[in-house]
C-alpha cells in the first residue's frame, strides 16, 4: 500500500518545529500541512511522490508554489515526511527503510545523511519527539512501531526498541507533553497507549494498553488539542471522527463521542484520511476520500 504524495511545510532560516502531514495508502493528493507560529523569511514546501522529494518556495501572499529542486529518495519512494530542527526524516514503505536528510537553513535544500531499517514492514508514518533526540516509525504491514536514536548531525541509529501494538499500526505520535505516545491501529480497531521517557527514549505500555474504537472503524490518525487535554481520532473505514479526553498525568484516553465525517445523505464509497486541530484548538478538520470533502 504505497503512499502517492506527502506535503510538508518547513520554515527555513528559523528554529521552529513545523509539523508533518500525510496522504494515506492509495491517496493521489496531499491532505494537510502545518507550520509553526514563527514568521521566517522563507517558507519551503516539500512534496514526496514517486522516487523523488521535491521542494518549492512558498509565496506567503498568494500561496503559490515555485519549484526549486528535487532529490532522489534513497531506498525507494518516500511515503511520509517529518521535520525537526535542521533534519527531515522520510520512510520508504516499499523498502522498509527510514532515512534522514539535512535541511540547509537558508535555502531548504536537502542532503541525504543516512538510512536504517524501519524495524518492521510497510512503514507508513514517521514522527519526532519534542526533544529531537528520538524518531518514531509505525510499520503498517506487520503492526509494529520502532524508536530510533538521533545521532549527532541528525542521522539515525538502528532501532533501539520495537513493539507490537496491534494490526496495521497506521501512525505513531507523541502528545503535547512528550510523555505519552499513541498508535492508531486500523486493523485492530484500537488506539495503543504508551508512556514515553524522553531521556532514554523507552516506550512502556500504559494501563490499559489501548482504548477500543467501534468494530470496523479502522482508526487511522490522531491529533491533539494544543493544551493536551483532548485527542481526536479519524476512523478510515467507517468515516467517523472520535473525540477523547486525555489525562496528561496518566496518558489515558477516555471516549467522549463519535460523529460521522460525511454530509447528511452522502452516498457512494468513502474513506477518511487526515485529522488536524487548528492552532487555537477551537476547530477540528478531517478529510474524506471518495466524497472529496474536508469537514
mmCIF file of N, CA and C in Angstrom, residues 197-261:
data_model
loop_
_atom_site.group_PDB
_atom_site.id
_atom_site.type_symbol
_atom_site.label_atom_id
_atom_site.label_comp_id
_atom_site.label_asym_id
_atom_site.label_seq_id
_atom_site.Cartn_x
_atom_site.Cartn_y
_atom_site.Cartn_z
ATOM 1 N N UNK A 197 9.552 7.935 27.948
ATOM 2 C CA UNK A 197 10.612 8.559 28.740
ATOM 3 C C UNK A 197 11.573 9.274 27.790
ATOM 4 N N UNK A 198 11.485 10.611 27.687
ATOM 5 C CA UNK A 198 12.305 11.332 26.710
ATOM 6 C C UNK A 198 13.807 11.183 26.921
ATOM 7 N N UNK A 199 14.223 10.956 28.158
ATOM 8 C CA UNK A 199 15.659 10.836 28.420
ATOM 9 C C UNK A 199 16.243 9.577 27.792
ATOM 10 N N UNK A 200 15.536 8.468 27.929
ATOM 11 C CA UNK A 200 16.031 7.187 27.419
ATOM 12 C C UNK A 200 15.426 6.799 26.080
ATOM 13 N N UNK A 201 14.275 7.394 25.742
ATOM 14 C CA UNK A 201 13.582 7.023 24.512
ATOM 15 C C UNK A 201 12.779 5.745 24.617
ATOM 16 N N UNK A 202 12.510 5.269 25.829
ATOM 17 C CA UNK A 202 11.818 3.995 26.019
ATOM 18 C C UNK A 202 10.305 4.194 26.093
ATOM 19 N N UNK A 203 9.569 3.350 25.360
ATOM 20 C CA UNK A 203 8.109 3.295 25.422
ATOM 21 C C UNK A 203 7.688 2.169 26.357
ATOM 22 N N UNK A 204 6.695 2.450 27.219
ATOM 23 C CA UNK A 204 6.145 1.451 28.128
ATOM 24 C C UNK A 204 4.634 1.449 27.985
ATOM 25 N N UNK A 205 3.998 0.291 27.757
ATOM 26 C CA UNK A 205 2.538 0.267 27.627
ATOM 27 C C UNK A 205 1.855 0.884 28.843
ATOM 28 N N UNK A 206 0.850 1.711 28.573
ATOM 29 C CA UNK A 206 0.061 2.297 29.652
ATOM 30 C C UNK A 206 -0.899 1.255 30.205
ATOM 31 N N UNK A 207 -1.614 1.634 31.255
ATOM 32 C CA UNK A 207 -2.664 0.779 31.807
ATOM 33 C C UNK A 207 -3.986 1.541 31.734
ATOM 34 N N UNK A 208 -4.935 1.096 30.891
ATOM 35 C CA UNK A 208 -4.837 -0.050 29.988
ATOM 36 C C UNK A 208 -3.914 0.250 28.800
ATOM 37 N N UNK A 209 -3.536 -0.811 28.095
ATOM 38 C CA UNK A 209 -2.582 -0.676 27.000
ATOM 39 C C UNK A 209 -3.200 -0.079 25.745
ATOM 40 N N UNK A 210 -4.531 -0.039 25.677
ATOM 41 C CA UNK A 210 -5.190 0.506 24.492
ATOM 42 C C UNK A 210 -6.607 0.915 24.838
ATOM 43 N N UNK A 211 -7.194 1.712 23.969
ATOM 44 C CA UNK A 211 -8.601 2.067 24.050
ATOM 45 C C UNK A 211 -9.248 1.632 22.745
ATOM 46 N N UNK A 212 -10.431 1.044 22.834
ATOM 47 C CA UNK A 212 -11.084 0.480 21.654
ATOM 48 C C UNK A 212 -11.918 1.529 20.929
ATOM 49 N N UNK A 213 -11.969 1.395 19.609
ATOM 50 C CA UNK A 213 -12.932 2.131 18.800
ATOM 51 C C UNK A 213 -14.047 1.159 18.423
ATOM 52 N N UNK A 214 -15.015 1.636 17.663
ATOM 53 C CA UNK A 214 -16.090 0.750 17.222
ATOM 54 C C UNK A 214 -15.533 -0.341 16.321
ATOM 55 N N UNK A 215 -16.166 -1.498 16.340
ATOM 56 C CA UNK A 215 -15.754 -2.597 15.476
ATOM 57 C C UNK A 215 -15.832 -2.161 14.020
ATOM 58 N N UNK A 216 -14.741 -2.361 13.288
ATOM 59 C CA UNK A 216 -14.714 -1.999 11.875
ATOM 60 C C UNK A 216 -14.475 -0.529 11.605
ATOM 61 N N UNK A 217 -14.202 0.266 12.646
ATOM 62 C CA UNK A 217 -13.996 1.703 12.439
ATOM 63 C C UNK A 217 -12.712 1.980 11.663
ATOM 64 N N UNK A 218 -11.643 1.268 11.996
ATOM 65 C CA UNK A 218 -10.371 1.473 11.310
ATOM 66 C C UNK A 218 -9.681 2.762 11.699
ATOM 67 N N UNK A 219 -9.306 2.942 12.990
ATOM 68 C CA UNK A 219 -8.625 4.175 13.396
ATOM 69 C C UNK A 219 -7.334 4.382 12.614
ATOM 70 N N UNK A 220 -7.186 5.581 12.084
ATOM 71 C CA UNK A 220 -6.090 5.858 11.151
ATOM 72 C C UNK A 220 -5.072 6.847 11.720
ATOM 73 N N UNK A 221 -5.548 8.054 12.042
ATOM 74 C CA UNK A 221 -4.655 9.104 12.521
ATOM 75 C C UNK A 221 -5.210 9.751 13.776
ATOM 76 N N UNK A 222 -4.312 10.376 14.548
ATOM 77 C CA UNK A 222 -4.682 11.047 15.786
ATOM 78 C C UNK A 222 -4.091 12.450 15.790
ATOM 79 N N UNK A 223 -4.828 13.390 16.391
ATOM 80 C CA UNK A 223 -4.344 14.763 16.560
ATOM 81 C C UNK A 223 -4.736 15.234 17.954
ATOM 82 N N UNK A 224 -3.995 16.208 18.469
ATOM 83 C CA UNK A 224 -4.177 16.636 19.849
ATOM 84 C C UNK A 224 -4.547 18.112 19.929
ATOM 85 N N UNK A 225 -5.376 18.447 20.923
ATOM 86 C CA UNK A 225 -5.632 19.846 21.226
ATOM 87 C C UNK A 225 -4.340 20.485 21.718
ATOM 88 N N UNK A 226 -4.143 21.780 21.453
ATOM 89 C CA UNK A 226 -2.884 22.423 21.853
ATOM 90 C C UNK A 226 -2.586 22.323 23.341
ATOM 91 N N UNK A 227 -3.637 22.296 24.181
ATOM 92 C CA UNK A 227 -3.404 22.208 25.622
ATOM 93 C C UNK A 227 -3.177 20.785 26.102
ATOM 94 N N UNK A 228 -3.268 19.809 25.194
ATOM 95 C CA UNK A 228 -3.006 18.420 25.540
ATOM 96 C C UNK A 228 -4.106 17.733 26.315
ATOM 97 N N UNK A 229 -5.276 18.354 26.424
ATOM 98 C CA UNK A 229 -6.357 17.789 27.226
ATOM 99 C C UNK A 229 -7.322 16.929 26.415
ATOM 100 N N UNK A 230 -7.249 17.021 25.091
ATOM 101 C CA UNK A 230 -8.155 16.265 24.234
ATOM 102 C C UNK A 230 -7.382 15.673 23.057
ATOM 103 N N UNK A 231 -7.900 14.554 22.545
ATOM 104 C CA UNK A 231 -7.328 13.916 21.361
ATOM 105 C C UNK A 231 -8.461 13.544 20.422
ATOM 106 N N UNK A 232 -8.147 13.516 19.126
ATOM 107 C CA UNK A 232 -9.157 13.239 18.112
ATOM 108 C C UNK A 232 -8.612 12.196 17.144
ATOM 109 N N UNK A 233 -9.408 11.171 16.893
ATOM 110 C CA UNK A 233 -9.000 10.073 16.017
ATOM 111 C C UNK A 233 -9.944 10.015 14.831
ATOM 112 N N UNK A 234 -9.392 10.023 13.631
ATOM 113 C CA UNK A 234 -10.213 9.851 12.436
ATOM 114 C C UNK A 234 -10.171 8.383 12.045
ATOM 115 N N UNK A 235 -11.357 7.832 11.812
ATOM 116 C CA UNK A 235 -11.515 6.404 11.534
ATOM 117 C C UNK A 235 -11.740 6.208 10.040
ATOM 118 N N UNK A 236 -10.799 5.528 9.409
ATOM 119 C CA UNK A 236 -10.778 5.433 7.951
ATOM 120 C C UNK A 236 -11.926 4.627 7.374
ATOM 121 N N UNK A 237 -12.260 3.505 7.985
ATOM 122 C CA UNK A 237 -13.157 2.545 7.335
ATOM 123 C C UNK A 237 -14.634 2.858 7.500
ATOM 124 N N UNK A 238 -15.028 3.477 8.634
ATOM 125 C CA UNK A 238 -16.454 3.789 8.789
ATOM 126 C C UNK A 238 -16.739 5.287 8.707
ATOM 127 N N UNK A 239 -15.747 6.072 8.264
ATOM 128 C CA UNK A 239 -15.923 7.511 8.029
ATOM 129 C C UNK A 239 -16.480 8.227 9.255
ATOM 130 N N UNK A 240 -15.767 8.098 10.368
ATOM 131 C CA UNK A 240 -16.171 8.782 11.592
ATOM 132 C C UNK A 240 -14.979 9.487 12.228
ATOM 133 N N UNK A 241 -15.297 10.388 13.158
ATOM 134 C CA UNK A 241 -14.301 11.084 13.959
ATOM 135 C C UNK A 241 -14.634 10.858 15.423
ATOM 136 N N UNK A 242 -13.655 10.420 16.204
ATOM 137 C CA UNK A 242 -13.860 10.142 17.621
ATOM 138 C C UNK A 242 -13.097 11.147 18.470
ATOM 139 N N UNK A 243 -13.757 11.643 19.520
ATOM 140 C CA UNK A 243 -13.145 12.586 20.452
ATOM 141 C C UNK A 243 -12.882 11.893 21.785
ATOM 142 N N UNK A 244 -11.753 12.220 22.394
ATOM 143 C CA UNK A 244 -11.352 11.630 23.672
ATOM 144 C C UNK A 244 -10.840 12.720 24.605
ATOM 145 N N UNK A 245 -11.050 12.545 25.895
ATOM 146 C CA UNK A 245 -10.276 13.316 26.855
ATOM 147 C C UNK A 245 -8.931 12.624 27.016
ATOM 148 N N UNK A 246 -7.910 13.404 27.340
ATOM 149 C CA UNK A 246 -6.563 12.871 27.542
ATOM 150 C C UNK A 246 -6.048 13.360 28.891
ATOM 151 N N UNK A 247 -5.788 12.434 29.770
ATOM 152 C CA UNK A 247 -5.239 12.767 31.082
ATOM 153 C C UNK A 247 -3.720 12.867 30.956
ATOM 154 N N UNK A 248 -3.157 14.070 31.009
ATOM 155 C CA UNK A 248 -1.707 14.203 30.824
ATOM 156 C C UNK A 248 -0.898 13.468 31.888
ATOM 157 N N UNK A 249 -1.471 13.309 33.073
ATOM 158 C CA UNK A 249 -0.729 12.673 34.162
ATOM 159 C C UNK A 249 -0.569 11.177 33.956
ATOM 160 N N UNK A 250 -1.560 10.546 33.316
ATOM 161 C CA UNK A 250 -1.527 9.092 33.131
ATOM 162 C C UNK A 250 -1.378 8.678 31.681
ATOM 163 N N UNK A 251 -1.645 9.603 30.740
ATOM 164 C CA UNK A 251 -1.600 9.263 29.329
ATOM 165 C C UNK A 251 -2.754 8.398 28.882
ATOM 166 N N UNK A 252 -3.880 8.462 29.585
ATOM 167 C CA UNK A 252 -5.027 7.622 29.252
ATOM 168 C C UNK A 252 -6.079 8.404 28.468
ATOM 169 N N UNK A 253 -6.600 7.759 27.443
ATOM 170 C CA UNK A 253 -7.695 8.309 26.658
ATOM 171 C C UNK A 253 -9.024 7.805 27.196
ATOM 172 N N UNK A 254 -10.036 8.693 27.201
ATOM 173 C CA UNK A 254 -11.401 8.312 27.564
ATOM 174 C C UNK A 254 -12.339 8.837 26.494
ATOM 175 N N UNK A 255 -13.142 7.961 25.911
ATOM 176 C CA UNK A 255 -14.018 8.334 24.798
ATOM 177 C C UNK A 255 -15.086 9.333 25.235
ATOM 178 N N UNK A 256 -15.331 10.328 24.388
ATOM 179 C CA UNK A 256 -16.399 11.302 24.612
ATOM 180 C C UNK A 256 -17.546 11.073 23.635
ATOM 181 N N UNK A 257 -17.216 11.076 22.345
ATOM 182 C CA UNK A 257 -18.247 10.926 21.318
ATOM 183 C C UNK A 257 -17.607 10.526 19.999
ATOM 184 N N UNK A 258 -18.452 10.041 19.086
ATOM 185 C CA UNK A 258 -18.040 9.720 17.724
ATOM 186 C C UNK A 258 -19.103 10.239 16.769
ATOM 187 N N UNK A 259 -18.662 10.971 15.744
ATOM 188 C CA UNK A 259 -19.573 11.553 14.769
ATOM 189 C C UNK A 259 -19.148 11.161 13.362
ATOM 190 N N UNK A 260 -20.105 11.168 12.432
ATOM 191 C CA UNK A 260 -19.802 10.893 11.030
ATOM 192 C C UNK A 260 -19.054 12.067 10.417
ATOM 193 N N UNK A 261 -18.157 11.766 9.491
ATOM 194 C CA UNK A 261 -17.457 12.812 8.750
ATOM 195 C C UNK A 261 -18.172 13.168 7.453
#
